[in-house]
XYZ file of C-alpha atoms in Angstrom:
451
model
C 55.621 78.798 -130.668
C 52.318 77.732 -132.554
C 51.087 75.396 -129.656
C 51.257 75.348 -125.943
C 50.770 71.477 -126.008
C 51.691 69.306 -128.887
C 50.597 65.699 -128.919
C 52.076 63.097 -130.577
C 49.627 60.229 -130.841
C 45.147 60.045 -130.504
C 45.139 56.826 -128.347
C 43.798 57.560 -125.046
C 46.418 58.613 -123.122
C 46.918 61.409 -126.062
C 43.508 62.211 -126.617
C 42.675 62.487 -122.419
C 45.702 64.942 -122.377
C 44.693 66.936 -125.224
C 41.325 67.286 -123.864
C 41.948 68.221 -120.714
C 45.187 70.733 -121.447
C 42.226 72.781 -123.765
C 39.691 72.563 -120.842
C 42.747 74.764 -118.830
C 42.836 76.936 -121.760
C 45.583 75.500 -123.576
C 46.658 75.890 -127.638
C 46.486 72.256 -128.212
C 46.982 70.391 -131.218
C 47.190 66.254 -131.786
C 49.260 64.431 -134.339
C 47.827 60.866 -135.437
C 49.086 58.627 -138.467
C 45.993 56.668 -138.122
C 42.897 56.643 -136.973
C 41.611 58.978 -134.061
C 40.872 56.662 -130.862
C 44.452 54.424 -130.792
C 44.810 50.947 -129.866
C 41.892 50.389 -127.789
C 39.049 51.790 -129.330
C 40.390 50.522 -133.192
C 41.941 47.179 -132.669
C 41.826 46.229 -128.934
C 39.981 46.791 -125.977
C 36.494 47.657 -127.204
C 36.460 45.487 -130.340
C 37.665 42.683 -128.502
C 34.784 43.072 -125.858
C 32.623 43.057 -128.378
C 33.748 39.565 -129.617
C 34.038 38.496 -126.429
C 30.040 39.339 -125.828
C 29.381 37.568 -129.710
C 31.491 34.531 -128.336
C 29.140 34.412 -125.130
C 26.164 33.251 -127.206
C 26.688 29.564 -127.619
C 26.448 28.709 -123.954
C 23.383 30.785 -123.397
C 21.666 29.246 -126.270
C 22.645 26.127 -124.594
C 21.613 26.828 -120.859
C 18.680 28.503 -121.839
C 16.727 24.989 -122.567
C 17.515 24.370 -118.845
C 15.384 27.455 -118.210
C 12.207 26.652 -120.437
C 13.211 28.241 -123.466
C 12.745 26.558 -126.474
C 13.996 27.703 -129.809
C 15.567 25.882 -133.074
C 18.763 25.730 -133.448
C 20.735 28.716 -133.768
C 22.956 29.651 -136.459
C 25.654 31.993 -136.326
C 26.824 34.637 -139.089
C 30.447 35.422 -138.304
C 30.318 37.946 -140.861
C 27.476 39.623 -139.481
C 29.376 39.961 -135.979
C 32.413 41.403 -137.361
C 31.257 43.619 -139.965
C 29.052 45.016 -136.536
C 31.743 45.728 -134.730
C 33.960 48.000 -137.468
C 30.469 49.492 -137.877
C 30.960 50.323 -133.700
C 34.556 51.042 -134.199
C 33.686 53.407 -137.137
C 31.074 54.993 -134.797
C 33.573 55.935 -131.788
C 36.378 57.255 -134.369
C 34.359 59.758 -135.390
C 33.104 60.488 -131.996
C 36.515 61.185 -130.634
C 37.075 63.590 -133.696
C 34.081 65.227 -133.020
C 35.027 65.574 -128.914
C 37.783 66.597 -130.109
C 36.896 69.475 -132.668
C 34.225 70.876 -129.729
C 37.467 70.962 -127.202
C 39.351 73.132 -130.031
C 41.796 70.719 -130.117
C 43.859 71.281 -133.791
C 43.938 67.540 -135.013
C 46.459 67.799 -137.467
C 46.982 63.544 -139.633
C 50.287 62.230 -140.719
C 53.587 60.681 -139.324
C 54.869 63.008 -136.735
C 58.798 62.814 -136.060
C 61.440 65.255 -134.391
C 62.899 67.603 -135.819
C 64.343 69.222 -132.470
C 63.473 69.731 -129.273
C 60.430 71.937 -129.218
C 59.653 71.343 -133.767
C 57.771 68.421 -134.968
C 57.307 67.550 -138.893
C 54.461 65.978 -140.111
C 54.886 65.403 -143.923
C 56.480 68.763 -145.563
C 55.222 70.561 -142.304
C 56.583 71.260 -139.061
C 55.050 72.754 -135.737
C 56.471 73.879 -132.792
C 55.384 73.504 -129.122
C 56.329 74.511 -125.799
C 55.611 71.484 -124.362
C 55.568 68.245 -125.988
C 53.595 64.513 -125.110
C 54.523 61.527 -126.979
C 51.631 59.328 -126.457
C 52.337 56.648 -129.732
C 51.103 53.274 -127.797
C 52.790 50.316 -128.891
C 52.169 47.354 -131.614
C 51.983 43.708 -131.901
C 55.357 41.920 -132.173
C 55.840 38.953 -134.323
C 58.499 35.701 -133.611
C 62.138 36.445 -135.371
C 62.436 32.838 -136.758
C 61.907 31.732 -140.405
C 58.423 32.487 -141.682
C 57.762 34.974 -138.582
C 55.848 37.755 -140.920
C 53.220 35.075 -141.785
C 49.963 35.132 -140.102
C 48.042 37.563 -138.467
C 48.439 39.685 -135.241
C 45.392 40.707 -133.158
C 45.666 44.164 -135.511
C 44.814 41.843 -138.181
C 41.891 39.683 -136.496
C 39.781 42.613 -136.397
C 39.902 43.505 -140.260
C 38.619 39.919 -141.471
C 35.073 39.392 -143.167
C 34.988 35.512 -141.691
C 36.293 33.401 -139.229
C 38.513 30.459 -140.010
C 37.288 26.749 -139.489
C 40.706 26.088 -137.550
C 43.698 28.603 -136.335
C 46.669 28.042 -134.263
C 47.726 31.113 -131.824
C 51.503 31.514 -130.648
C 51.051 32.816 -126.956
C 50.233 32.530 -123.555
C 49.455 36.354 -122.345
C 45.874 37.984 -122.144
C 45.704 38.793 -125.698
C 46.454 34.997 -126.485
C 44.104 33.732 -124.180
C 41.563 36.123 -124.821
C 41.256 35.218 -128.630
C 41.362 31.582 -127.851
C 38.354 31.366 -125.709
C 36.208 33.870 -128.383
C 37.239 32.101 -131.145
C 36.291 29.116 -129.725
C 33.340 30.316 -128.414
C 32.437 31.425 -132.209
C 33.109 27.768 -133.393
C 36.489 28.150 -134.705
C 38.520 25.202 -133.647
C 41.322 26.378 -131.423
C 44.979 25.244 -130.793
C 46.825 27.411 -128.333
C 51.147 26.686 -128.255
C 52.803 27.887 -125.167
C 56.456 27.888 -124.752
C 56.051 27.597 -121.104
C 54.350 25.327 -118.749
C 51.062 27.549 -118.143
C 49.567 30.494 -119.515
C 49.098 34.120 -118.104
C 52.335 34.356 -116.232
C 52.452 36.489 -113.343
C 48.693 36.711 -112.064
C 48.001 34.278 -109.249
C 48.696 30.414 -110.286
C 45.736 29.110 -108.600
C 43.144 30.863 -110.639
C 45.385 30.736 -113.781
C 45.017 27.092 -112.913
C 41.524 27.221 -113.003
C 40.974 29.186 -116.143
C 43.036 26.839 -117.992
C 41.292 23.794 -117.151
C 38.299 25.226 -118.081
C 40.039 26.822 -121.308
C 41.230 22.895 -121.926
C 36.958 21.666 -121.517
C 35.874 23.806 -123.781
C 37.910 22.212 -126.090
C 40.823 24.595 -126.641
C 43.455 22.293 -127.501
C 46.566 24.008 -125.420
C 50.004 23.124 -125.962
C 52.341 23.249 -123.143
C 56.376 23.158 -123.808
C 56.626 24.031 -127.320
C 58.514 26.945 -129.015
C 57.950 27.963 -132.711
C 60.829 27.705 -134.539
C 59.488 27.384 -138.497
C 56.402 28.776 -139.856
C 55.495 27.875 -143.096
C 51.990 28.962 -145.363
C 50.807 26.708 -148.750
C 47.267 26.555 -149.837
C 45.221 24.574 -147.248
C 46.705 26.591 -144.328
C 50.092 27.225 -141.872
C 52.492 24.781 -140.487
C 53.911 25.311 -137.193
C 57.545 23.885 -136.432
C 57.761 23.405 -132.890
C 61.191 22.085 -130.600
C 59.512 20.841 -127.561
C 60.509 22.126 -123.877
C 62.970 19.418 -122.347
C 63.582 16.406 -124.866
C 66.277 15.387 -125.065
C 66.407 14.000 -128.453
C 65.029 17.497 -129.809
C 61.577 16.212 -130.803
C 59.736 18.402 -133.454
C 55.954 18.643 -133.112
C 54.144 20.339 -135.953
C 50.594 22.113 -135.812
C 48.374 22.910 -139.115
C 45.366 25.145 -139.623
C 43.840 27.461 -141.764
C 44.949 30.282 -140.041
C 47.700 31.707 -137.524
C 47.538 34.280 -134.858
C 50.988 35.206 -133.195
C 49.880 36.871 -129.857
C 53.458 36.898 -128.129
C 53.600 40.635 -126.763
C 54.215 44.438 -127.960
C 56.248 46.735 -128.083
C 56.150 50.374 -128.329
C 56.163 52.351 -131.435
C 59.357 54.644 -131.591
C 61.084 53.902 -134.735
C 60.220 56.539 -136.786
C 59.782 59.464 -133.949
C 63.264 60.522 -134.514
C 63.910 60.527 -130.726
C 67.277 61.500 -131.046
C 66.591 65.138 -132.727
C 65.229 66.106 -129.448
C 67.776 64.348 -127.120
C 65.013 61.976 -125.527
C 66.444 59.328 -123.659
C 65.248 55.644 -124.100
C 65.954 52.385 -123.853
C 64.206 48.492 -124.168
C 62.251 50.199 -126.556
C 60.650 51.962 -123.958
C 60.716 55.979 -123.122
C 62.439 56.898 -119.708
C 60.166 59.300 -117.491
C 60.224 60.199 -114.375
C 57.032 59.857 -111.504
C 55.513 63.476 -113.601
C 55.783 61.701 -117.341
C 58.726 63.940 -117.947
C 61.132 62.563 -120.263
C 64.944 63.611 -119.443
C 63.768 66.870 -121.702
C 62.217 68.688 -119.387
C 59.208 70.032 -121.548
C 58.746 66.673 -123.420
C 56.531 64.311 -121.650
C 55.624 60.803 -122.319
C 52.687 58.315 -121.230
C 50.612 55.256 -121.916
C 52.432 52.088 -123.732
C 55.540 53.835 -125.085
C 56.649 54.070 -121.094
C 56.197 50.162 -121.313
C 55.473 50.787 -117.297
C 51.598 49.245 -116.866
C 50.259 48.999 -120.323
C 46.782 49.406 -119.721
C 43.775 52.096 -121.339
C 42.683 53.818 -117.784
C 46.577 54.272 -116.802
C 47.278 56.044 -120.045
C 44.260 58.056 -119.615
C 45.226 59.074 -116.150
C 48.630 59.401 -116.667
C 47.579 61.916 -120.003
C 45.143 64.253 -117.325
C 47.752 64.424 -114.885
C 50.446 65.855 -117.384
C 47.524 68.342 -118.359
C 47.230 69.482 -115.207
C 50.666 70.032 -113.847
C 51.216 72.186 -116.743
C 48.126 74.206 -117.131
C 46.600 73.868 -113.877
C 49.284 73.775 -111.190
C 48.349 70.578 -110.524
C 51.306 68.050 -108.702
C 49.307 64.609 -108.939
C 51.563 61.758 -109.227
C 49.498 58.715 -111.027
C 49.540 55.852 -108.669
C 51.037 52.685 -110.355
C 51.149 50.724 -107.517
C 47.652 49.427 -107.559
C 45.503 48.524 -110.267
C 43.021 46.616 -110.901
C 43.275 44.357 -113.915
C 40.921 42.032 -115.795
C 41.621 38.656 -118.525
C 38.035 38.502 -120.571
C 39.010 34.683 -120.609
C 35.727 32.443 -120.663
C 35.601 31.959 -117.680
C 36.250 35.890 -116.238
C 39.682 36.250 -114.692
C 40.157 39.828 -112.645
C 42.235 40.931 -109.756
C 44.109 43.422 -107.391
C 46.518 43.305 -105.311
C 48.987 40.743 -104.841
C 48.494 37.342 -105.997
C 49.427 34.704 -103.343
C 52.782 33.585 -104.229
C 53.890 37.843 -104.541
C 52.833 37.899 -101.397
C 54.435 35.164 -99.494
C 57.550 36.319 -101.279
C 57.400 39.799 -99.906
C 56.149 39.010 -96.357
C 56.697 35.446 -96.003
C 54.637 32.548 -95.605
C 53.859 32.973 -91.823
C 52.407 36.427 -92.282
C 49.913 35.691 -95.342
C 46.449 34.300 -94.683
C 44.877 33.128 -97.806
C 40.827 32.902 -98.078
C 39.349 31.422 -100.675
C 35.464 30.205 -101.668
C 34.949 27.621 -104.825
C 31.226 26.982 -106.304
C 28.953 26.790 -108.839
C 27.200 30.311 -109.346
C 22.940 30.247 -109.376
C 22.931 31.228 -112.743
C 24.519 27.380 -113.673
C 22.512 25.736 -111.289
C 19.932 24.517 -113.757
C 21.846 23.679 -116.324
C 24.437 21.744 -113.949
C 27.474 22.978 -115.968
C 29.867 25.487 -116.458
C 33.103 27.075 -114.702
C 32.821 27.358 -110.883
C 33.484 30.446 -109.548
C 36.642 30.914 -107.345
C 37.065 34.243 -104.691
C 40.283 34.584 -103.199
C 41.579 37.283 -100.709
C 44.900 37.808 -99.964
C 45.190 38.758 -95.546
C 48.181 40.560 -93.900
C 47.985 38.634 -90.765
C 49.881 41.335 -88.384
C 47.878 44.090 -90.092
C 44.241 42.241 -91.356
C 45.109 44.677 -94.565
C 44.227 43.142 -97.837
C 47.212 42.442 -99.965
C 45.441 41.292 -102.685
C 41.642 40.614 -103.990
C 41.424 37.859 -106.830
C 38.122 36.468 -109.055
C 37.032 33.963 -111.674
C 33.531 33.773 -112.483
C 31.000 35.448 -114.285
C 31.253 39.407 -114.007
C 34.792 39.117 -112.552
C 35.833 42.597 -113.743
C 32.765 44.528 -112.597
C 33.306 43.273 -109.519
C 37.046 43.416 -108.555
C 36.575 47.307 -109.825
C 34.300 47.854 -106.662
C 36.598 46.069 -104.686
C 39.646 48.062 -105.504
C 38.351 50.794 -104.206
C 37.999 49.885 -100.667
C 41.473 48.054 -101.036
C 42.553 51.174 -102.428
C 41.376 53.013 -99.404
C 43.542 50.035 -96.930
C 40.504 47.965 -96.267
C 40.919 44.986 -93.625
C 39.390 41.965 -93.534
C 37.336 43.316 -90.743
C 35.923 45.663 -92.672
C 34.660 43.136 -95.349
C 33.403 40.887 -92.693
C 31.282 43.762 -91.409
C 30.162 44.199 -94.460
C 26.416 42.605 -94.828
C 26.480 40.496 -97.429
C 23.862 41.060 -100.755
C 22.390 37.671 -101.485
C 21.853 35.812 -103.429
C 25.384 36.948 -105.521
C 28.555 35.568 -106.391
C 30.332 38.650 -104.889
C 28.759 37.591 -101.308
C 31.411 35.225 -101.027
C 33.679 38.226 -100.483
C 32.384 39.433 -97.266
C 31.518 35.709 -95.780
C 34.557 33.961 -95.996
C 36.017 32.335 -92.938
């Protein structure tokens, strides 16, 4: 065999196994079509922060009069912003080669498919492995109705040199959201079409509610009720056919801008790994595993977005070190999936962990859930009397006084729900918050004050 450890994919699931299989002392090679770093370090996560940061701006120009400062008005280069961030993204590719090169991980580029079992071919090449990780992550879908290639998908967002004066997007996940509220926040006008009746289905409905009023006064112009059924492109923009949800006579409703962003889910990329060559069971476009990433091959592993299982960075990353370590290290670590801690970079901040309200009344009924919640303005929008109030909500197990779940909108959200899943993690009770002396003044005081 040429490797112990073949990897198919450098995202981060791929990359943390690869890593941390040569660390044991593992022959390790990694297969990537692309670029080294996978969806979240090219097109997602950390671009998308980035734009989410630019987007910021606008408001803190505008608050900071409130605070004394005085400027002229500023003026914002969109070019500038995005040509910055492929710089960054540029920066971190090569970084991850480099890691890579110093762990004496082979990093072999081209399409990598089956050819059986324990072979791989890449181009005219093939390699063989004793074990094998398919760690491809996943890709933007687009709708199946007439003119469903046009437009762009978030892939595509990152790669332009401006912003559009208008754009409609076709979603109403994180991705969709996300891109509304920094695109508006860069001055793009924004027109959001939902097919169903609110946006960011299943994360708790109270602070979905919230975000999308706020979403709505920032002037995001969000459609409710309305699925695509025509797209059409001509020279001053797109055209978006829409049936709307319930009429009875079938009403139409169109939507035109300049540009189009269909943000309506992913799905993993297996089409051209040849899955069959090796016997790998799937299905729903998804990889089967087991709780150890093992496919139904017992030395071919999988992890990350191709498992379709929680499709998030720091689970792919864990999932990757824990496959490392049962094989090279003796290691038996099965990667919790039970609990994580998740995060919307809406404008306002939406994170959370745990059950949401209505999962929990569902799984231990409405008599056994206690619900505390605080709503206000944070100190930071005191002076300028504006902005999103903040909401904290905890989620109570009345027999036990465990917290179910741990929920947040307001400024620095995600920071702070990642503290707070630990000691969730760990079975905190509400006690043990309320013992907790609170740091003031903060937002995340609320947490350990509420009655």
């Amino acid at each position: 065999m040429d490797f112990d450890l073949l990897v198919i994919g450098a995202g981060s699931g791929g990359l943390a196994a690869a890593k941390r299989s040569a660390r044991h002392g593992a022959k390790v090679a990694i297969v990537e079509a692309d670029r080294v770093g996978g969806t979240c370090v090219i097109r997602g996560c950390v671009p998308k922060k980035l734009l989410v940061y630019g987007s910021e701006y606008k408001d803190l120009f505008k608050d900071a009069k409130s605070f004394g400062w005085e400027a002229s008005e500023p003026k914002f280069h969109s070019n500038i912003l995005l040509q910055n961030v492929r710089n960054e993204v540029n920066r971190l590719n090569q970084l991850h080669i480099n890691l890579l090169a110093q762990a004496n991980v082979e990093l072999i580029s081209g399409r990598a498919s089956f050819a059986d079992s324990h072979t791989i071919q890449v181009g005219d090449k093939t390699y063989s492995a004793k074990n094998i990780l398919i760690a491809v992550g996943g890709k933007p879908t687009r709708l199946q109705i007439p003119g469903g290639n046009l437009g762009w998908v978030s892939d595509d967002l990152f790669e332009q040199q401006s912003l559009p004066k208008s754009i409609v997007i076709i979603g109403a996940g994180y991705i969709a959201c996300e891109f509304a509220c920094i695109l508006a926040g860069l001055g793009v006008s924004v027109t959001q079409i939902v097919r169903g009746n609110r946006i960011l289905k299943g994360f708790d409905s109270e602070l979905v509610l919230a975000v999308q009023s706020e979403m709505i006064e920032a002037g995001i112009n969000i459609n409710f009720g309305c699925t695509p059924e025509l797209i059409e492109h001509h020279k001053q923009g797109y055209i978006i056919s829409c049936a709307s949800m319930g009429s009875e006579e079938n009403i139409s409703t169109t939507f035109e801008a300049d540009a189009l962003l269909q943000a309506t889910g992913r799905l993993a990329n297996l089409a051209d790994l040849q899955l069959g060559a090796a016997g790998v069971l799937h299905e729903f476009n998804r990889i089967l595993v087991n709780k150890s990433q093992q496919t139904n091959i017992d030395h071919i592993y999988a992890v990350g977005d191709v498992t379709n299982r929680v499709n998030l960075t720091p689970v792919a990353v864990d999932e990757g070190r824990a496959v490392a370590d049962r094989l090279f290290a003796s290691g038996n670590r099965i990667v919790n999936h039970e609990l994580i801690a998740t995060a919307v970079f809406t404008q306002p901040e939406f994170a959370s962990i745990g059950l949401s309200e209505e999962e929990a009344i569902k799984s231990f009924g409405s008599d056994a859930v206690k619900v505390f919640s605080a709503k206000f303005r944070s100190l930071q929008q005191a002076l300028p009397a504006r902005g999103p109030r903040c909401i904290l909500k905890l989620i109570v197990d009345i027999k036990t006084d465990r917290i179910l779940g741990c929920h947040m909108v307001g400024s620095h959200a995600a920071e702070i729900i990642q503290m707070a899943a630990i000691s969730i993690g760990m079975g905190a009770t509400k006690k043990d918050f309320d013992n907790t002396m609170a740091l003031h003044p903060s937002i995340s005081e609320e947490f350990v004050t509420m009655t």
